[in-house]
Amino acid sequence: MKNKLSLVFIFLFSTLIYAQKLKIKEGSFKSLKDIKEYSLIFDYSNLEIPKFDSEEDFLKDKMDKREEKEAGSGEEFKKSWFEDRENRYEPKFIESFNKRFEDNTVNVNKRENSKYTMVVKTTLMYAGYNVGVWRQNAKIEATITIFESDNADKILFSGDYTKIEGNGAMGYDFNSGYRISEAYAKLAKEFAKNLKKKGLK
Protein backbone atom coordinates (compact mmCIF):
# COMPACT_ATOMS: atom_id res chain seq x y z
CA MET A 1 0.00 0.00 0.00
CA LYS A 2 2.83 2.34 0.92
CA ASN A 3 4.57 1.69 -2.40
CA LYS A 4 1.35 2.41 -4.30
CA LEU A 5 0.93 5.72 -2.51
CA SER A 6 4.53 6.62 -3.30
CA LEU A 7 3.94 5.93 -7.00
CA VAL A 8 0.80 8.07 -6.99
CA PHE A 9 2.71 10.91 -5.31
CA ILE A 10 5.52 10.69 -7.85
CA PHE A 11 3.03 10.75 -10.73
CA LEU A 12 1.17 13.75 -9.35
CA PHE A 13 4.41 15.57 -8.59
CA SER A 14 5.75 15.01 -12.11
CA THR A 15 2.41 16.16 -13.56
CA LEU A 16 2.65 19.37 -11.61
CA ILE A 17 6.22 19.96 -12.74
CA TYR A 18 5.44 19.49 -16.41
CA ALA A 19 1.94 21.00 -16.51
CA GLN A 20 1.38 23.29 -19.46
CA LYS A 21 1.48 26.98 -18.68
CA LEU A 22 -0.19 29.92 -20.39
CA LYS A 23 0.74 33.58 -20.09
CA ILE A 24 -1.67 35.94 -21.82
CA LYS A 25 0.22 38.82 -23.42
CA GLU A 26 -2.60 40.73 -25.06
CA GLY A 27 -6.39 40.58 -25.36
CA SER A 28 -8.52 37.84 -23.80
CA PHE A 29 -10.43 34.69 -24.61
CA LYS A 30 -13.66 36.66 -24.29
CA SER A 31 -12.69 38.54 -27.45
CA LEU A 32 -12.96 35.24 -29.36
CA LYS A 33 -16.47 34.35 -28.20
CA ASP A 34 -18.31 34.72 -31.52
CA ILE A 35 -15.56 33.49 -33.86
CA LYS A 36 -16.38 30.22 -35.62
CA GLU A 37 -13.49 29.85 -38.06
CA TYR A 38 -9.80 30.74 -38.19
CA SER A 39 -7.31 30.76 -41.03
CA LEU A 40 -4.24 29.10 -39.62
CA ILE A 41 -0.61 30.12 -40.13
CA PHE A 42 2.40 28.30 -38.66
CA ASP A 43 5.61 30.23 -38.05
CA TYR A 44 8.92 28.54 -37.21
CA SER A 45 11.24 31.51 -37.66
CA ASN A 46 14.03 32.13 -35.13
CA LEU A 47 13.38 28.76 -33.56
CA GLU A 48 15.22 28.05 -30.31
CA ILE A 49 16.73 24.58 -29.89
CA PRO A 50 17.92 23.81 -26.33
CA LYS A 51 21.70 23.41 -25.99
CA PHE A 52 22.36 24.95 -29.41
CA ASP A 53 23.02 28.54 -30.47
CA SER A 54 20.68 28.26 -33.43
CA GLU A 55 18.60 25.85 -35.48
CA GLU A 56 21.41 25.85 -38.06
CA ASP A 57 23.92 24.69 -35.43
CA PHE A 58 21.51 21.97 -34.32
CA LEU A 59 21.07 20.69 -37.88
CA LYS A 60 24.81 20.72 -38.57
CA ASP A 61 25.51 18.73 -35.41
CA LYS A 62 22.85 16.11 -36.12
CA MET A 63 23.74 15.85 -39.80
CA ASP A 64 27.47 15.47 -39.16
CA LYS A 65 26.88 12.67 -36.64
CA ARG A 66 24.65 10.80 -39.08
CA GLU A 67 27.03 11.24 -42.00
CA GLU A 68 29.80 9.64 -39.95
CA LYS A 69 27.69 6.48 -39.76
CA GLU A 70 26.08 6.47 -43.19
CA ALA A 71 26.61 8.74 -46.20
CA GLY A 72 23.49 10.65 -47.15
CA SER A 73 21.70 10.10 -43.85
CA GLY A 74 22.47 13.66 -42.75
CA GLU A 75 20.60 15.15 -45.69
CA GLU A 76 17.72 12.74 -45.09
CA PHE A 77 17.48 13.97 -41.50
CA LYS A 78 17.45 17.62 -42.60
CA LYS A 79 14.77 16.90 -45.20
CA SER A 80 12.50 15.15 -42.72
CA TRP A 81 13.14 17.85 -40.08
CA PHE A 82 11.48 20.44 -42.31
CA GLU A 83 8.94 18.19 -44.04
CA ASP A 84 7.56 16.98 -40.71
CA ARG A 85 6.17 20.47 -40.12
CA GLU A 86 3.65 20.28 -42.94
CA ASN A 87 3.26 16.51 -42.93
CA ARG A 88 3.01 15.84 -39.19
CA TYR A 89 2.86 18.83 -36.84
CA GLU A 90 0.35 21.02 -38.62
CA PRO A 91 -2.20 18.27 -39.46
CA LYS A 92 -1.93 17.02 -35.87
CA PHE A 93 -2.66 20.50 -34.47
CA ILE A 94 -5.64 20.95 -36.80
CA GLU A 95 -7.07 17.52 -36.06
CA SER A 96 -6.64 17.87 -32.31
CA PHE A 97 -8.22 21.34 -32.20
CA ASN A 98 -11.20 20.63 -34.46
CA LYS A 99 -12.23 17.41 -32.76
CA ARG A 100 -12.77 19.33 -29.49
CA PHE A 101 -15.79 21.09 -30.98
CA GLU A 102 -18.96 19.18 -31.75
CA ASP A 103 -20.70 19.75 -35.09
CA ASN A 104 -17.77 21.88 -36.30
CA THR A 105 -18.97 24.84 -34.19
CA VAL A 106 -15.42 26.23 -34.19
CA ASN A 107 -12.68 25.15 -36.56
CA VAL A 108 -9.23 26.01 -37.82
CA ASN A 109 -7.93 25.39 -41.34
CA LYS A 110 -5.12 26.49 -43.65
CA ARG A 111 -7.42 28.24 -46.10
CA GLU A 112 -6.86 31.99 -46.39
CA ASN A 113 -10.43 33.22 -46.64
CA SER A 114 -11.47 33.37 -42.99
CA LYS A 115 -12.26 36.67 -41.32
CA TYR A 116 -9.88 35.87 -38.48
CA THR A 117 -6.34 34.50 -38.51
CA MET A 118 -4.61 32.36 -35.91
CA VAL A 119 -0.81 32.33 -35.96
CA VAL A 120 0.96 29.50 -34.15
CA LYS A 121 4.55 30.65 -33.75
CA THR A 122 6.81 27.95 -32.38
CA THR A 123 9.50 29.58 -30.27
CA LEU A 124 11.21 26.46 -28.90
CA MET A 125 11.45 22.87 -30.07
CA TYR A 126 13.16 19.91 -28.42
CA ALA A 127 12.87 16.54 -30.11
CA GLY A 128 13.50 14.46 -26.99
CA TYR A 129 14.78 10.91 -27.46
CA ASN A 130 13.90 7.26 -27.01
CA VAL A 131 16.66 4.69 -26.99
CA GLY A 132 14.68 1.95 -25.32
CA VAL A 133 15.96 2.02 -21.77
CA TRP A 134 16.14 5.81 -21.66
CA ARG A 135 13.68 8.29 -23.10
CA GLN A 136 12.63 11.91 -22.77
CA ASN A 137 9.52 13.61 -24.08
CA ALA A 138 9.59 16.10 -26.92
CA LYS A 139 8.89 19.67 -25.85
CA ILE A 140 7.66 22.78 -27.61
CA GLU A 141 6.83 26.34 -26.63
CA ALA A 142 4.65 28.54 -28.79
CA THR A 143 2.86 31.87 -29.02
CA ILE A 144 -0.70 31.79 -30.34
CA THR A 145 -1.90 35.11 -31.75
CA ILE A 146 -5.31 35.91 -33.22
CA PHE A 147 -6.24 38.99 -35.23
CA GLU A 148 -8.59 40.19 -37.93
CA SER A 149 -7.26 38.94 -41.27
CA ASP A 150 -7.63 42.36 -42.87
CA ASN A 151 -6.04 44.16 -39.94
CA ALA A 152 -3.08 42.36 -38.38
CA ASP A 153 -2.60 45.22 -35.93
CA LYS A 154 -5.95 44.49 -34.32
CA ILE A 155 -4.88 41.67 -32.01
CA LEU A 156 -7.74 39.99 -30.19
CA PHE A 157 -5.62 37.49 -28.30
CA SER A 158 -1.97 36.62 -27.84
CA GLY A 159 -0.60 34.11 -25.35
CA ASP A 160 2.57 32.15 -24.67
CA TYR A 161 2.28 28.42 -24.03
CA THR A 162 5.20 26.72 -22.31
CA LYS A 163 6.00 23.21 -21.04
CA ILE A 164 4.09 21.45 -23.82
CA GLU A 165 5.33 17.86 -23.97
CA GLY A 166 4.77 15.17 -26.56
CA ASN A 167 4.95 11.40 -26.27
CA GLY A 168 2.81 8.44 -27.17
CA ALA A 169 2.54 4.93 -28.57
CA MET A 170 2.77 3.49 -25.04
CA GLY A 171 6.44 4.41 -24.85
CA TYR A 172 7.30 3.13 -28.34
CA ASP A 173 7.65 6.64 -29.74
CA PHE A 174 11.08 6.16 -31.29
CA ASN A 175 10.50 8.63 -34.14
CA SER A 176 11.28 12.24 -33.17
CA GLY A 177 8.76 13.62 -35.66
CA TYR A 178 6.03 11.57 -34.03
CA ARG A 179 6.96 12.77 -30.53
CA ILE A 180 6.97 16.40 -31.63
CA SER A 181 3.65 16.00 -33.46
CA GLU A 182 2.11 14.79 -30.20
CA ALA A 183 3.29 18.02 -28.55
CA TYR A 184 1.39 19.99 -31.21
CA ALA A 185 -1.70 17.86 -30.54
CA LYS A 186 -1.40 18.73 -26.86
CA LEU A 187 -0.92 22.44 -27.63
CA ALA A 188 -4.12 22.44 -29.69
CA LYS A 189 -5.95 20.54 -26.95
CA GLU A 190 -4.87 23.04 -24.30
CA PHE A 191 -5.82 26.06 -26.40
CA ALA A 192 -9.21 24.55 -27.27
CA LYS A 193 -9.82 23.74 -23.61
CA ASN A 194 -8.96 27.31 -22.57
CA LEU A 195 -11.17 28.72 -25.32
CA LYS A 196 -14.17 26.59 -24.32
CA LYS A 197 -13.74 27.33 -20.63
CA LYS A 198 -12.90 31.05 -20.75
CA GLY A 199 -14.14 32.35 -24.08
CA LEU A 200 -17.23 30.53 -25.26
CA LYS A 201 -19.35 30.57 -22.10
Coordinates of C-alpha atoms in Angstrom, one line a residue:
M1 CA 0.0 0.0 0.0
K2 CA 2.8 2.3 0.9
N3 CA 4.6 1.7 -2.4
K4 CA 1.4 2.4 -4.3
L5 CA 0.9 5.7 -2.5
S6 CA 4.5 6.6 -3.3
L7 CA 3.9 5.9 -7.0
V8 CA 0.8 8.1 -7.0
F9 CA 2.7 10.9 -5.3
I10 CA 5.5 10.7 -7.8
F11 CA 3.0 10.8 -10.7
L12 CA 1.2 13.8 -9.4
F13 CA 4.4 15.6 -8.6
S14 CA 5.7 15.0 -12.1
T15 CA 2.4 16.2 -13.6
L16 CA 2.6 19.4 -11.6
I17 CA 6.2 20.0 -12.7
Y18 CA 5.4 19.5 -16.4
A19 CA 1.9 21.0 -16.5
Q20 CA 1.4 23.3 -19.5
K21 CA 1.5 27.0 -18.7
L22 CA -0.2 29.9 -20.4
K23 CA 0.7 33.6 -20.1
I24 CA -1.7 35.9 -21.8
K25 CA 0.2 38.8 -23.4
E26 CA -2.6 40.7 -25.1
G27 CA -6.4 40.6 -25.4
S28 CA -8.5 37.8 -23.8
F29 CA -10.4 34.7 -24.6
K30 CA -13.7 36.7 -24.3
S31 CA -12.7 38.5 -27.5
L32 CA -13.0 35.2 -29.4
K33 CA -16.5 34.3 -28.2
D34 CA -18.3 34.7 -31.5
I35 CA -15.6 33.5 -33.9
K36 CA -16.4 30.2 -35.6
E37 CA -13.5 29.8 -38.1
Y38 CA -9.8 30.7 -38.2
S39 CA -7.3 30.8 -41.0
L40 CA -4.2 29.1 -39.6
I41 CA -0.6 30.1 -40.1
F42 CA 2.4 28.3 -38.7
D43 CA 5.6 30.2 -38.1
Y44 CA 8.9 28.5 -37.2
S45 CA 11.2 31.5 -37.7
N46 CA 14.0 32.1 -35.1
L47 CA 13.4 28.8 -33.6
E48 CA 15.2 28.0 -30.3
I49 CA 16.7 24.6 -29.9
P50 CA 17.9 23.8 -26.3
K51 CA 21.7 23.4 -26.0
F52 CA 22.4 25.0 -29.4
D53 CA 23.0 28.5 -30.5
S54 CA 20.7 28.3 -33.4
E55 CA 18.6 25.8 -35.5
E56 CA 21.4 25.8 -38.1
D57 CA 23.9 24.7 -35.4
F58 CA 21.5 22.0 -34.3
L59 CA 21.1 20.7 -37.9
K60 CA 24.8 20.7 -38.6
D61 CA 25.5 18.7 -35.4
K62 CA 22.9 16.1 -36.1
M63 CA 23.7 15.8 -39.8
D64 CA 27.5 15.5 -39.2
K65 CA 26.9 12.7 -36.6
R66 CA 24.7 10.8 -39.1
E67 CA 27.0 11.2 -42.0
E68 CA 29.8 9.6 -40.0
K69 CA 27.7 6.5 -39.8
E70 CA 26.1 6.5 -43.2
A71 CA 26.6 8.7 -46.2
G72 CA 23.5 10.6 -47.2
S73 CA 21.7 10.1 -43.9
G74 CA 22.5 13.7 -42.8
E75 CA 20.6 15.2 -45.7
E76 CA 17.7 12.7 -45.1
F77 CA 17.5 14.0 -41.5
K78 CA 17.4 17.6 -42.6
K79 CA 14.8 16.9 -45.2
S80 CA 12.5 15.2 -42.7
W81 CA 13.1 17.8 -40.1
F82 CA 11.5 20.4 -42.3
E83 CA 8.9 18.2 -44.0
D84 CA 7.6 17.0 -40.7
R85 CA 6.2 20.5 -40.1
E86 CA 3.7 20.3 -42.9
N87 CA 3.3 16.5 -42.9
R88 CA 3.0 15.8 -39.2
Y89 CA 2.9 18.8 -36.8
E90 CA 0.3 21.0 -38.6
P91 CA -2.2 18.3 -39.5
K92 CA -1.9 17.0 -35.9
F93 CA -2.7 20.5 -34.5
I94 CA -5.6 21.0 -36.8
E95 CA -7.1 17.5 -36.1
S96 CA -6.6 17.9 -32.3
F97 CA -8.2 21.3 -32.2
N98 CA -11.2 20.6 -34.5
K99 CA -12.2 17.4 -32.8
R100 CA -12.8 19.3 -29.5
F101 CA -15.8 21.1 -31.0
E102 CA -19.0 19.2 -31.8
D103 CA -20.7 19.8 -35.1
N104 CA -17.8 21.9 -36.3
T105 CA -19.0 24.8 -34.2
V106 CA -15.4 26.2 -34.2
N107 CA -12.7 25.2 -36.6
V108 CA -9.2 26.0 -37.8
N109 CA -7.9 25.4 -41.3
K110 CA -5.1 26.5 -43.6
R111 CA -7.4 28.2 -46.1
E112 CA -6.9 32.0 -46.4
N113 CA -10.4 33.2 -46.6
S114 CA -11.5 33.4 -43.0
K115 CA -12.3 36.7 -41.3
Y116 CA -9.9 35.9 -38.5
T117 CA -6.3 34.5 -38.5
M118 CA -4.6 32.4 -35.9
V119 CA -0.8 32.3 -36.0
V120 CA 1.0 29.5 -34.1
K121 CA 4.5 30.6 -33.7
T122 CA 6.8 28.0 -32.4
T123 CA 9.5 29.6 -30.3
L124 CA 11.2 26.5 -28.9
M125 CA 11.4 22.9 -30.1
Y126 CA 13.2 19.9 -28.4
A127 CA 12.9 16.5 -30.1
G128 CA 13.5 14.5 -27.0
Y129 CA 14.8 10.9 -27.5
N130 CA 13.9 7.3 -27.0
V131 CA 16.7 4.7 -27.0
G132 CA 14.7 1.9 -25.3
V133 CA 16.0 2.0 -21.8
W134 CA 16.1 5.8 -21.7
R135 CA 13.7 8.3 -23.1
Q136 CA 12.6 11.9 -22.8
N137 CA 9.5 13.6 -24.1
A138 CA 9.6 16.1 -26.9
K139 CA 8.9 19.7 -25.9
I140 CA 7.7 22.8 -27.6
E141 CA 6.8 26.3 -26.6
A142 CA 4.7 28.5 -28.8
T143 CA 2.9 31.9 -29.0
I144 CA -0.7 31.8 -30.3
T145 CA -1.9 35.1 -31.7
I146 CA -5.3 35.9 -33.2
F147 CA -6.2 39.0 -35.2
E148 CA -8.6 40.2 -37.9
S149 CA -7.3 38.9 -41.3
D150 CA -7.6 42.4 -42.9
N151 CA -6.0 44.2 -39.9
A152 CA -3.1 42.4 -38.4
D153 CA -2.6 45.2 -35.9
K154 CA -6.0 44.5 -34.3
I155 CA -4.9 41.7 -32.0
L156 CA -7.7 40.0 -30.2
F157 CA -5.6 37.5 -28.3
S158 CA -2.0 36.6 -27.8
G159 CA -0.6 34.1 -25.4
D160 CA 2.6 32.2 -24.7
Y161 CA 2.3 28.4 -24.0
T162 CA 5.2 26.7 -22.3
K163 CA 6.0 23.2 -21.0
I164 CA 4.1 21.5 -23.8
E165 CA 5.3 17.9 -24.0
G166 CA 4.8 15.2 -26.6
N167 CA 5.0 11.4 -26.3
G168 CA 2.8 8.4 -27.2
A169 CA 2.5 4.9 -28.6
M170 CA 2.8 3.5 -25.0
G171 CA 6.4 4.4 -24.9
Y172 CA 7.3 3.1 -28.3
D173 CA 7.6 6.6 -29.7
F174 CA 11.1 6.2 -31.3
N175 CA 10.5 8.6 -34.1
S176 CA 11.3 12.2 -33.2
G177 CA 8.8 13.6 -35.7
Y178 CA 6.0 11.6 -34.0
R179 CA 7.0 12.8 -30.5
I180 CA 7.0 16.4 -31.6
S181 CA 3.7 16.0 -33.5
E182 CA 2.1 14.8 -30.2
A183 CA 3.3 18.0 -28.6
Y184 CA 1.4 20.0 -31.2
A185 CA -1.7 17.9 -30.5
K186 CA -1.4 18.7 -26.9
L187 CA -0.9 22.4 -27.6
A188 CA -4.1 22.4 -29.7
K189 CA -5.9 20.5 -26.9
E190 CA -4.9 23.0 -24.3
F191 CA -5.8 26.1 -26.4
A192 CA -9.2 24.5 -27.3
K193 CA -9.8 23.7 -23.6
N194 CA -9.0 27.3 -22.6
L195 CA -11.2 28.7 -25.3
K196 CA -14.2 26.6 -24.3
K197 CA -13.7 27.3 -20.6
K198 CA -12.9 31.1 -20.8
G199 CA -14.1 32.4 -24.1
L200 CA -17.2 30.5 -25.3
K201 CA -19.4 30.6 -22.1

